[in-house]
Structure formats: structure tokens, C-alpha cells
PDB file of N, CA and C in Angstrom:
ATOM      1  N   UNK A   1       3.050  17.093 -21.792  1.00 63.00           N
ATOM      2  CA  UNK A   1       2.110  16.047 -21.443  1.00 63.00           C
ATOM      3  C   UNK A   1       2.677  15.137 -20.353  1.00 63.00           C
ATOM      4  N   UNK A   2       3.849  14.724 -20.622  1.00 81.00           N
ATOM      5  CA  UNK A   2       4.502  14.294 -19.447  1.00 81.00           C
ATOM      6  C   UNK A   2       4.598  14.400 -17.986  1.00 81.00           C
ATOM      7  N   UNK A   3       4.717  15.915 -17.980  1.00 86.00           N
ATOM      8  CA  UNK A   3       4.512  16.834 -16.456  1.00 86.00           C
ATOM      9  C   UNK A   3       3.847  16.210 -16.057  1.00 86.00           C
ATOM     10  N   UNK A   4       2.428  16.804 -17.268  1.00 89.00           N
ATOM     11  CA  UNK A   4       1.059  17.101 -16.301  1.00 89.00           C
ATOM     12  C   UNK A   4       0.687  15.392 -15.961  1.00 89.00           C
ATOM     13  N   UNK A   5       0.772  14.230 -16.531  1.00 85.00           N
ATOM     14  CA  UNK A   5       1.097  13.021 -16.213  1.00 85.00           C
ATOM     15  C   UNK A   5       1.584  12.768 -14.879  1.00 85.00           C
ATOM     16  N   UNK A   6       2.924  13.286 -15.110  1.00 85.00           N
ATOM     17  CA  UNK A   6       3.664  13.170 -13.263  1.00 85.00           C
ATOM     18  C   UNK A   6       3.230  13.781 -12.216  1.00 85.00           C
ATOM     19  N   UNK A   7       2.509  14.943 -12.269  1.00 90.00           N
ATOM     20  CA  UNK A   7       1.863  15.818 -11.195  1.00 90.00           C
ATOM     21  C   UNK A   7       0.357  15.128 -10.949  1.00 90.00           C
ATOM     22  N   UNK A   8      -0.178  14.666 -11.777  1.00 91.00           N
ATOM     23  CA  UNK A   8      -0.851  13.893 -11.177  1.00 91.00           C
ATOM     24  C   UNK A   8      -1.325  12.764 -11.013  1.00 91.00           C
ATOM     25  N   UNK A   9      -0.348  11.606 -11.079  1.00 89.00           N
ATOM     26  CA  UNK A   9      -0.553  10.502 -10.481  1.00 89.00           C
ATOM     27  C   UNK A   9       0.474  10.882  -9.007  1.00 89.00           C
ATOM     28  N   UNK A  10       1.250  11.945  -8.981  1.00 90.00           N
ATOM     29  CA  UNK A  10       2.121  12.425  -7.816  1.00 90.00           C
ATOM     30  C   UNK A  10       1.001  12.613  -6.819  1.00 90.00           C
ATOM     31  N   UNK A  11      -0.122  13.728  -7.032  1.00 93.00           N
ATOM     32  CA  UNK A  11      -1.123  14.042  -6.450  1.00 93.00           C
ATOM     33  C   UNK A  11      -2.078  12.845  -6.188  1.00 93.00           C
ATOM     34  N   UNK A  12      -2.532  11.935  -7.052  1.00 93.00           N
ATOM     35  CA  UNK A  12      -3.239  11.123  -6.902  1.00 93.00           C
ATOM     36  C   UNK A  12      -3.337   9.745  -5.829  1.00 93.00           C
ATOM     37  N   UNK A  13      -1.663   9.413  -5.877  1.00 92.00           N
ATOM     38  CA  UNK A  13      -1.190   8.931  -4.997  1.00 92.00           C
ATOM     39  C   UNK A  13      -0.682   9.420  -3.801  1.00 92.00           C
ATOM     40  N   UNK A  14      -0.365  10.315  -3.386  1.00 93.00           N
ATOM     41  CA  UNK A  14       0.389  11.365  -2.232  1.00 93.00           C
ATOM     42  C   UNK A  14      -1.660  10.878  -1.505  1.00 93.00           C
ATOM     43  N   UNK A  15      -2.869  11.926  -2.418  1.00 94.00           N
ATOM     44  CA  UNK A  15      -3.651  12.041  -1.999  1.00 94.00           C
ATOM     45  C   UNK A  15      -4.512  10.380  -1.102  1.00 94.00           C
ATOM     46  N   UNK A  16      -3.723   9.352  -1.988  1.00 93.00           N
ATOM     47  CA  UNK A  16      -3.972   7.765  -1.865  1.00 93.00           C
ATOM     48  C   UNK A  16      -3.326   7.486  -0.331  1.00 93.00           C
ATOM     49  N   UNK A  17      -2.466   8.024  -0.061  1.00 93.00           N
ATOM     50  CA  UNK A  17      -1.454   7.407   0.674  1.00 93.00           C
ATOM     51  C   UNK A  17      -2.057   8.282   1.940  1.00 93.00           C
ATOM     52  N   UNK A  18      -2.668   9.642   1.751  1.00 95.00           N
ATOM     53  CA  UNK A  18      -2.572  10.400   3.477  1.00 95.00           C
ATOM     54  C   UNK A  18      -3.909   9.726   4.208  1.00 95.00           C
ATOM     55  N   UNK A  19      -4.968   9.359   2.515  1.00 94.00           N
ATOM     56  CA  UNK A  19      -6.270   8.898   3.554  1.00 94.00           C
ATOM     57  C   UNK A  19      -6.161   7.539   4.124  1.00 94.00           C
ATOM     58  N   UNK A  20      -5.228   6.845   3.424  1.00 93.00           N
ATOM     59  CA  UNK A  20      -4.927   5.626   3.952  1.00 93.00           C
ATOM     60  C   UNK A  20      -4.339   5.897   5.342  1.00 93.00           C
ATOM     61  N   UNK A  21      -3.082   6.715   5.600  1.00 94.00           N
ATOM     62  CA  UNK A  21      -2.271   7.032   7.058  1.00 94.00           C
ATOM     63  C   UNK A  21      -3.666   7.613   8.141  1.00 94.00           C
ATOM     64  N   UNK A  22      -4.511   8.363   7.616  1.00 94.00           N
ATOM     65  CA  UNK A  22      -5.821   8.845   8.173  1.00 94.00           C
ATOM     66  C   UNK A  22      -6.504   7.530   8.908  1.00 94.00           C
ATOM     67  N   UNK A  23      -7.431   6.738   8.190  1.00 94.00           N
ATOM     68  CA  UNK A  23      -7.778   5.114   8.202  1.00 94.00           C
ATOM     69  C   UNK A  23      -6.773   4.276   9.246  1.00 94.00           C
ATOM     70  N   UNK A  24      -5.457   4.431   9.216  1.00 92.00           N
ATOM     71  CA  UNK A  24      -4.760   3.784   9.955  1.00 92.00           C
ATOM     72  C   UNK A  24      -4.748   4.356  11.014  1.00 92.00           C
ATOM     73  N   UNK A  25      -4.814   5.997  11.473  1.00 94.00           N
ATOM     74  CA  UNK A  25      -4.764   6.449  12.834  1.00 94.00           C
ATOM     75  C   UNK A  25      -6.136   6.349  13.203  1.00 94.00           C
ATOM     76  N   UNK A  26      -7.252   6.582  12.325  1.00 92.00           N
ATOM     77  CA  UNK A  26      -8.610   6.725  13.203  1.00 92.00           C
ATOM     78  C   UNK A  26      -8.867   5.150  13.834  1.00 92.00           C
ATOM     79  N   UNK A  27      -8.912   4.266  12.741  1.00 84.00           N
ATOM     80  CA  UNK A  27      -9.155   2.382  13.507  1.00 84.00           C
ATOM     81  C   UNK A  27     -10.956   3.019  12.649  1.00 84.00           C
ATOM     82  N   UNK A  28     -11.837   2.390  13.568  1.00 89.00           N
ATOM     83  CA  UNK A  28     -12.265   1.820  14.638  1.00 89.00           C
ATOM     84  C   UNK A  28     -11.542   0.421  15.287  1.00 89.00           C
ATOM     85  N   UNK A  29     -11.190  -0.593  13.733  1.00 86.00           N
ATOM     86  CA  UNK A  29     -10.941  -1.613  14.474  1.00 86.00           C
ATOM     87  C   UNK A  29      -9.840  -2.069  13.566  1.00 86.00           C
ATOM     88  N   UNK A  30      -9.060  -3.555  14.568  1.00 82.00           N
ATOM     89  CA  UNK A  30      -7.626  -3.738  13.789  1.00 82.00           C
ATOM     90  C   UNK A  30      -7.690  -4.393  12.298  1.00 82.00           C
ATOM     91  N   UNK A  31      -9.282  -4.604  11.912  1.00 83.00           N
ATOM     92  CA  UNK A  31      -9.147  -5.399  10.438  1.00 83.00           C
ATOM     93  C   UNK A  31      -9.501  -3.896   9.459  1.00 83.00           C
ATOM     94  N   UNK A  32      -9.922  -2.743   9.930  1.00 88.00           N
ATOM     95  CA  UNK A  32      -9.760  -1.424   9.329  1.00 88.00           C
ATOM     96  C   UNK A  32      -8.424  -1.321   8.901  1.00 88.00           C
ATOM     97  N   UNK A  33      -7.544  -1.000  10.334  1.00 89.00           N
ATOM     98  CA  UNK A  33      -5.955  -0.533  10.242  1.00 89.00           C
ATOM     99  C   UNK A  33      -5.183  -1.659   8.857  1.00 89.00           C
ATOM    100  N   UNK A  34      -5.934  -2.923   8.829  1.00 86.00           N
ATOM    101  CA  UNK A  34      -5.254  -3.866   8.140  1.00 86.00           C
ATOM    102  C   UNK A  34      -5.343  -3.581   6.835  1.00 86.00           C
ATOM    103  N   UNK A  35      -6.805  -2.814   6.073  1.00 89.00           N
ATOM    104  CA  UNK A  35      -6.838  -2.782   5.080  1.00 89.00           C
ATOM    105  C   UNK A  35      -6.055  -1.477   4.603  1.00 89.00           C
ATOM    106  N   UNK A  36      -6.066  -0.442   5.821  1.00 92.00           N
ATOM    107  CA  UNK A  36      -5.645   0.519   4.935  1.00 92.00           C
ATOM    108  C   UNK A  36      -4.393   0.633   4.748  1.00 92.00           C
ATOM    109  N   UNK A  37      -3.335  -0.216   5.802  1.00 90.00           N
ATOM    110  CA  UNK A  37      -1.982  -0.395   5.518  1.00 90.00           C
ATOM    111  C   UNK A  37      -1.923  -1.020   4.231  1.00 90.00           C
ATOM    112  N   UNK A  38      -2.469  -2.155   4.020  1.00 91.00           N
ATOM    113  CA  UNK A  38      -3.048  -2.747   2.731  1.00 91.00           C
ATOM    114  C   UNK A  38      -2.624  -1.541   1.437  1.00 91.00           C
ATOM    115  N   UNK A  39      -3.585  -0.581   1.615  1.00 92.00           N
ATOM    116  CA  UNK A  39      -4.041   0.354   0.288  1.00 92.00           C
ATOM    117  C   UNK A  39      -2.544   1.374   0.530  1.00 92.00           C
ATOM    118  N   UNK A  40      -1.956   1.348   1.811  1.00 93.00           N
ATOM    119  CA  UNK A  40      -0.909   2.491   1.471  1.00 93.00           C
ATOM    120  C   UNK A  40       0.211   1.486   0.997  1.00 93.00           C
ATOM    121  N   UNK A  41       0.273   0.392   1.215  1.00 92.00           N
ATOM    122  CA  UNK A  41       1.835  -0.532   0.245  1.00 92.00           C
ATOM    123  C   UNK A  41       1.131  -0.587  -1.089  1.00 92.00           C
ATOM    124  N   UNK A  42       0.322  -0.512  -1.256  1.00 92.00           N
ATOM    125  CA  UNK A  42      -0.395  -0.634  -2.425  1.00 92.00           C
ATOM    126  C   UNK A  42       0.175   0.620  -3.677  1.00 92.00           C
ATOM    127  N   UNK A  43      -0.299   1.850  -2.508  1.00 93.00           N
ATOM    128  CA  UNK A  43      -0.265   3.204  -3.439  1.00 93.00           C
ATOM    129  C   UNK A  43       1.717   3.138  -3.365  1.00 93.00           C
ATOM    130  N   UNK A  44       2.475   3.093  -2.418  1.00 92.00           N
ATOM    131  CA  UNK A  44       3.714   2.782  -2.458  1.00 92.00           C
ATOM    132  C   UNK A  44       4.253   1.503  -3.760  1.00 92.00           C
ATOM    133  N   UNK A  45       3.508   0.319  -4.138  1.00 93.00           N
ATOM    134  CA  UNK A  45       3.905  -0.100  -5.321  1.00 93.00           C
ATOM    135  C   UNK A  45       3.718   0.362  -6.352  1.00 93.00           C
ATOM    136  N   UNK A  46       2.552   1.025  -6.318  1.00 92.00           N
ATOM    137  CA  UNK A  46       2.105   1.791  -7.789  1.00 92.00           C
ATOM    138  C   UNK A  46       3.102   2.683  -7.994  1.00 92.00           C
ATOM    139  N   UNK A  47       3.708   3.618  -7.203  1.00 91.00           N
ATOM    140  CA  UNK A  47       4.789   4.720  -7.107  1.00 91.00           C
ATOM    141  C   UNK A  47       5.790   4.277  -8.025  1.00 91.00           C
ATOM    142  N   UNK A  48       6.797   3.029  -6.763  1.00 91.00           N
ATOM    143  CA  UNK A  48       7.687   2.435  -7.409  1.00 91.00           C
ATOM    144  C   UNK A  48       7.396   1.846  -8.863  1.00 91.00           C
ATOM    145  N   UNK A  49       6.234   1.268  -8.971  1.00 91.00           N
ATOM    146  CA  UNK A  49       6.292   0.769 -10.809  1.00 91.00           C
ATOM    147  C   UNK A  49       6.185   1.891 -11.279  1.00 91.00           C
ATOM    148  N   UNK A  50       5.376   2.867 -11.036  1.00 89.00           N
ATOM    149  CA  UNK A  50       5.550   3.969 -11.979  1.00 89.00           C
ATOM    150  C   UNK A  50       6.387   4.744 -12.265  1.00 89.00           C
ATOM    151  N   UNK A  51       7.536   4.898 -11.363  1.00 88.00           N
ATOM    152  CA  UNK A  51       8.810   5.190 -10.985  1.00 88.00           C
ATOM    153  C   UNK A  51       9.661   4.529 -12.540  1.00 88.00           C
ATOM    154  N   UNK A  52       9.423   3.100 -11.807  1.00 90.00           N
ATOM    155  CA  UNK A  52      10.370   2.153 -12.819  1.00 90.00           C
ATOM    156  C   UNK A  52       9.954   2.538 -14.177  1.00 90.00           C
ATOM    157  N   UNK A  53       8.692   2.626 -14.775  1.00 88.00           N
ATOM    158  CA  UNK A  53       8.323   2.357 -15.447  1.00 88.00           C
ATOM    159  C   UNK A  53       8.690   4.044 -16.639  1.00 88.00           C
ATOM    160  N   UNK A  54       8.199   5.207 -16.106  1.00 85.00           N
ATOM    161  CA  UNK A  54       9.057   6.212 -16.854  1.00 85.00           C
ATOM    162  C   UNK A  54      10.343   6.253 -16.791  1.00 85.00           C
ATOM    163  N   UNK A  55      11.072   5.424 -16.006  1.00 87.00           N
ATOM    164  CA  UNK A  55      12.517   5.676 -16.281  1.00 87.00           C
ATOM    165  C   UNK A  55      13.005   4.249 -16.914  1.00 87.00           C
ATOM    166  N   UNK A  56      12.334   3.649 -17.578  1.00 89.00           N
ATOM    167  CA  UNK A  56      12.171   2.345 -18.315  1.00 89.00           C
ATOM    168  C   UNK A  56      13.694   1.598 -18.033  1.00 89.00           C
ATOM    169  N   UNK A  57      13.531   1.307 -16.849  1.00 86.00           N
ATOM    170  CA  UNK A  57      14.569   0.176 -15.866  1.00 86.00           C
ATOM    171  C   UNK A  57      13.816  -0.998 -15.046  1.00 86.00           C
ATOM    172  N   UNK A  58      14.358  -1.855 -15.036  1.00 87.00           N
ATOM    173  CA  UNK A  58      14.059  -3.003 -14.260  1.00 87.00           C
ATOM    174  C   UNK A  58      14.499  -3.717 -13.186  1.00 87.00           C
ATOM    175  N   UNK A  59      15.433  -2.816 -12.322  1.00 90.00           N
ATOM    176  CA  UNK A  59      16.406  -2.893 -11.438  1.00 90.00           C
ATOM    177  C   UNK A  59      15.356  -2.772  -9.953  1.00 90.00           C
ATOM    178  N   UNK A  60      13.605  -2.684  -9.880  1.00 89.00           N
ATOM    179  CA  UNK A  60      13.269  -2.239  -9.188  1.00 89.00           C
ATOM    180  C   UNK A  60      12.244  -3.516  -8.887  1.00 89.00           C
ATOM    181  N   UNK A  61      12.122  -4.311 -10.009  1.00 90.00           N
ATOM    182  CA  UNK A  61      11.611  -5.624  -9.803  1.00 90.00           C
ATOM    183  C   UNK A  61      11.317  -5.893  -8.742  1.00 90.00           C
ATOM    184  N   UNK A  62      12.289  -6.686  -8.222  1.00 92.00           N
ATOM    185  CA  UNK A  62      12.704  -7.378  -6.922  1.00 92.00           C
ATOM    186  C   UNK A  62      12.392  -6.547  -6.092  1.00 92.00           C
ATOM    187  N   UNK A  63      12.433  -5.538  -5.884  1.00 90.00           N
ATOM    188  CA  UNK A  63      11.845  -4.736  -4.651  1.00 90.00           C
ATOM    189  C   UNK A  63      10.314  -4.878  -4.242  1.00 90.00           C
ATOM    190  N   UNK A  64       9.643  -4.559  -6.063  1.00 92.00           N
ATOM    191  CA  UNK A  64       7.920  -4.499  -5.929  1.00 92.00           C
ATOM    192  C   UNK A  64       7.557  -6.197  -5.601  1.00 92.00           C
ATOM    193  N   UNK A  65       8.618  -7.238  -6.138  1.00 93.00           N
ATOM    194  CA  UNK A  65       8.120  -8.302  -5.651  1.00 93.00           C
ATOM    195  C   UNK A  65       8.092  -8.767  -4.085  1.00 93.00           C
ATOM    196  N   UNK A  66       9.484  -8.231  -4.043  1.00 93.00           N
ATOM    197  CA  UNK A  66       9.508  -8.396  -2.358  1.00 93.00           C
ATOM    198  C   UNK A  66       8.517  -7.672  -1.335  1.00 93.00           C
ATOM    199  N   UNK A  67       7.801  -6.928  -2.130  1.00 91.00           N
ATOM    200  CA  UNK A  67       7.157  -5.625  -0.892  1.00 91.00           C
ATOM    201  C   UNK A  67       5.909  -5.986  -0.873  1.00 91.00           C
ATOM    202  N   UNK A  68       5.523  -6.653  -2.430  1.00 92.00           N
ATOM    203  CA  UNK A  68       4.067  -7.264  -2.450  1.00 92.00           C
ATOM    204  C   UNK A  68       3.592  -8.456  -1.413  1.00 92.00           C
ATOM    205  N   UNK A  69       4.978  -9.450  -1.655  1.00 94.00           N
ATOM    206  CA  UNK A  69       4.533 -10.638  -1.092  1.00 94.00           C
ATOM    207  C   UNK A  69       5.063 -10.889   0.828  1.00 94.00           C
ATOM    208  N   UNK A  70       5.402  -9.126   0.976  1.00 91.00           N
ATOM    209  CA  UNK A  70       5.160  -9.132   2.414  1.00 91.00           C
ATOM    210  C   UNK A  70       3.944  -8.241   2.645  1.00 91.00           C
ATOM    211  N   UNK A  71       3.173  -7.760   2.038  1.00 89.00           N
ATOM    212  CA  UNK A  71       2.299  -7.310   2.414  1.00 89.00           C
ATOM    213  C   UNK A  71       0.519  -8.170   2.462  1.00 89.00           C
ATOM    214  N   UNK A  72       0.975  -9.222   1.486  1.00 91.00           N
ATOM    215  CA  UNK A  72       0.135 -10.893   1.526  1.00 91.00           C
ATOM    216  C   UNK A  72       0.572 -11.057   2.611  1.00 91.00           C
ATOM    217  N   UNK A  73       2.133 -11.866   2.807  1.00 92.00           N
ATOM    218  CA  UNK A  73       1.900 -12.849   4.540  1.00 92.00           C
ATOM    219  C   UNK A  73       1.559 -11.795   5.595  1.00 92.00           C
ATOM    220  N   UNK A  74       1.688 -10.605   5.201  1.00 88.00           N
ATOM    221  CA  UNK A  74       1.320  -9.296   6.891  1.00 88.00           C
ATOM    222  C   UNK A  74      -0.112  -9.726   6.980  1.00 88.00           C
ATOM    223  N   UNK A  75      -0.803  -9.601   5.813  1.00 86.00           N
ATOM    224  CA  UNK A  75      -2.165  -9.281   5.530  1.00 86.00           C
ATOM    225  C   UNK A  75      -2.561 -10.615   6.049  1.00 86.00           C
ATOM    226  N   UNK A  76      -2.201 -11.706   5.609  1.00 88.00           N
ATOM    227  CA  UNK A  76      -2.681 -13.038   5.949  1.00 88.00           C
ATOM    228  C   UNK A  76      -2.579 -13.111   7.712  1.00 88.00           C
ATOM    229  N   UNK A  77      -1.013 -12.661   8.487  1.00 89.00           N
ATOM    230  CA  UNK A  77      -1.494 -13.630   9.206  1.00 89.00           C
ATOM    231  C   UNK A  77      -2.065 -12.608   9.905  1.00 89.00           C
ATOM    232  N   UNK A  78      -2.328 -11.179   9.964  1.00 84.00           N
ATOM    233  CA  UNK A  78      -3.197 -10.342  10.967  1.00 84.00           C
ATOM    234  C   UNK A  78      -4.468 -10.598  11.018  1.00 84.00           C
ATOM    235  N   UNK A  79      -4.842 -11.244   9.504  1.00 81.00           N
ATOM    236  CA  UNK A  79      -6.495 -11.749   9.534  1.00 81.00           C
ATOM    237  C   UNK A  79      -6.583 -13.243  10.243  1.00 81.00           C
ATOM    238  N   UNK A  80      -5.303 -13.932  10.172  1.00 86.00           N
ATOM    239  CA  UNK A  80      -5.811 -15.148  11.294  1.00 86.00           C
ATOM    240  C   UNK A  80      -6.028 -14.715  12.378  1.00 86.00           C
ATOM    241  N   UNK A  81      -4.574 -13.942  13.105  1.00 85.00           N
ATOM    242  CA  UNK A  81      -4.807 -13.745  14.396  1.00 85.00           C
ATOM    243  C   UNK A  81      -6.179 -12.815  14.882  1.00 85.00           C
ATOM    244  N   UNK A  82      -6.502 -12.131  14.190  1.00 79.00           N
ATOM    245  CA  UNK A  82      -7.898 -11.588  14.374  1.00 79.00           C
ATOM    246  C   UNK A  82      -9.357 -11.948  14.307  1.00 79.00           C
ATOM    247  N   UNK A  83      -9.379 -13.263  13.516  1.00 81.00           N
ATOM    248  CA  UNK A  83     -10.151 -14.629  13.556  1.00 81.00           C
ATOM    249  C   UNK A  83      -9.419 -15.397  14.527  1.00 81.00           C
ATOM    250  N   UNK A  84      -9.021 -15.562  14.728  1.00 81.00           N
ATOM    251  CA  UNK A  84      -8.679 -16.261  16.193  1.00 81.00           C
ATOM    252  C   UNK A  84      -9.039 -15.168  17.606  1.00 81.00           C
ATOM    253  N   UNK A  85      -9.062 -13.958  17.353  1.00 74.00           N
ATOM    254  CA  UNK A  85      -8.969 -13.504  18.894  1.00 74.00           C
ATOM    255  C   UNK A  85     -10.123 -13.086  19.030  1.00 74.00           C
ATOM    256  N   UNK A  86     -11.171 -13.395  17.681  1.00 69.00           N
ATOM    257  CA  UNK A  86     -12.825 -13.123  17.877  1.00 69.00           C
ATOM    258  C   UNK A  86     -14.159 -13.899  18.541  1.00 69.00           C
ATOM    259  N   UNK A  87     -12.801 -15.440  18.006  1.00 64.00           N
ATOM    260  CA  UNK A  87     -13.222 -16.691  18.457  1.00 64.00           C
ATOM    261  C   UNK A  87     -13.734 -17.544  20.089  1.00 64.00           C
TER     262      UNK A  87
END
């Protein structure tokens, strides 16, 4: 049960992460590219907690915190500067 567990949130996310890299090369526009970088740190935290989380360690904390709360100020200030350069 385990495996089949790991193979597919492996798949689920792998599959999370290429349409997001997809989204980021097509655009149309830079608040697109923003969200889907968005959804691929996203599917990249889910990894790492899920990572952490079957190998029931906590040494990985600090990483998912650090990765989250740069992907808020990225997210924040690309949406100012993009409200600003619409303006």
C-alpha cells in the first residue's frame, strides 16, 4: 500500500510540476508565468512535506518555511510591479 501511495503522489506531482513548467514557457502574460511558478513551488513543497513526512523527520521544516515565504514576497512584489507597469 505504501508503493502504490508513493508512485502516485510521485506521478501526481511530477504530472503537477511539468504543466506548471508548460504555463511558465507558453505566458501569454507575466501574471500567468506568476501563477504557475506559484503552483510549481507549491507542488515542490508538497514533495518536500511529503518527503518529510514518510520519513517522519523534521529537519526539513525550515526549508518548507523558508521556500514558502519566498515564494509570498516573489509573488507579492511581481504583482506590484505588474500593477504598476499597467498603470
Amino acid at each position: 500500500m505504501t508503493v502504490v501511495l508513493a508512485v502516485v503522489l510521485t506521478v501526481l506531482l511530477s504530472t503537477t510540476a511539468l504543466l506548471a513548467l508548460a504555463r511558465i514557457y507558453r505566458g501569454p502574460s507575466l501574471l500567468d508565468r506568476v501563477i504557475a511558478a506559484d503552483l510549481l513551488l507549491a507542488a515542490m513543497l508538497s514533495a518536500v512535506g511529503a518527503e518529510a513526512a514518510v520519513n517522519r523527520h523534521a529537519t526539513t521544516l525550515p526549508v518548507l518555511v523558508v521556500l514558502s515565504l519566498l515564494g509570498f514576497v516573489g509573488s507579492v512584489a511581481l504583482v506590484r510591479f505588474a500593477a504598476r507597469e499597467e498603470s
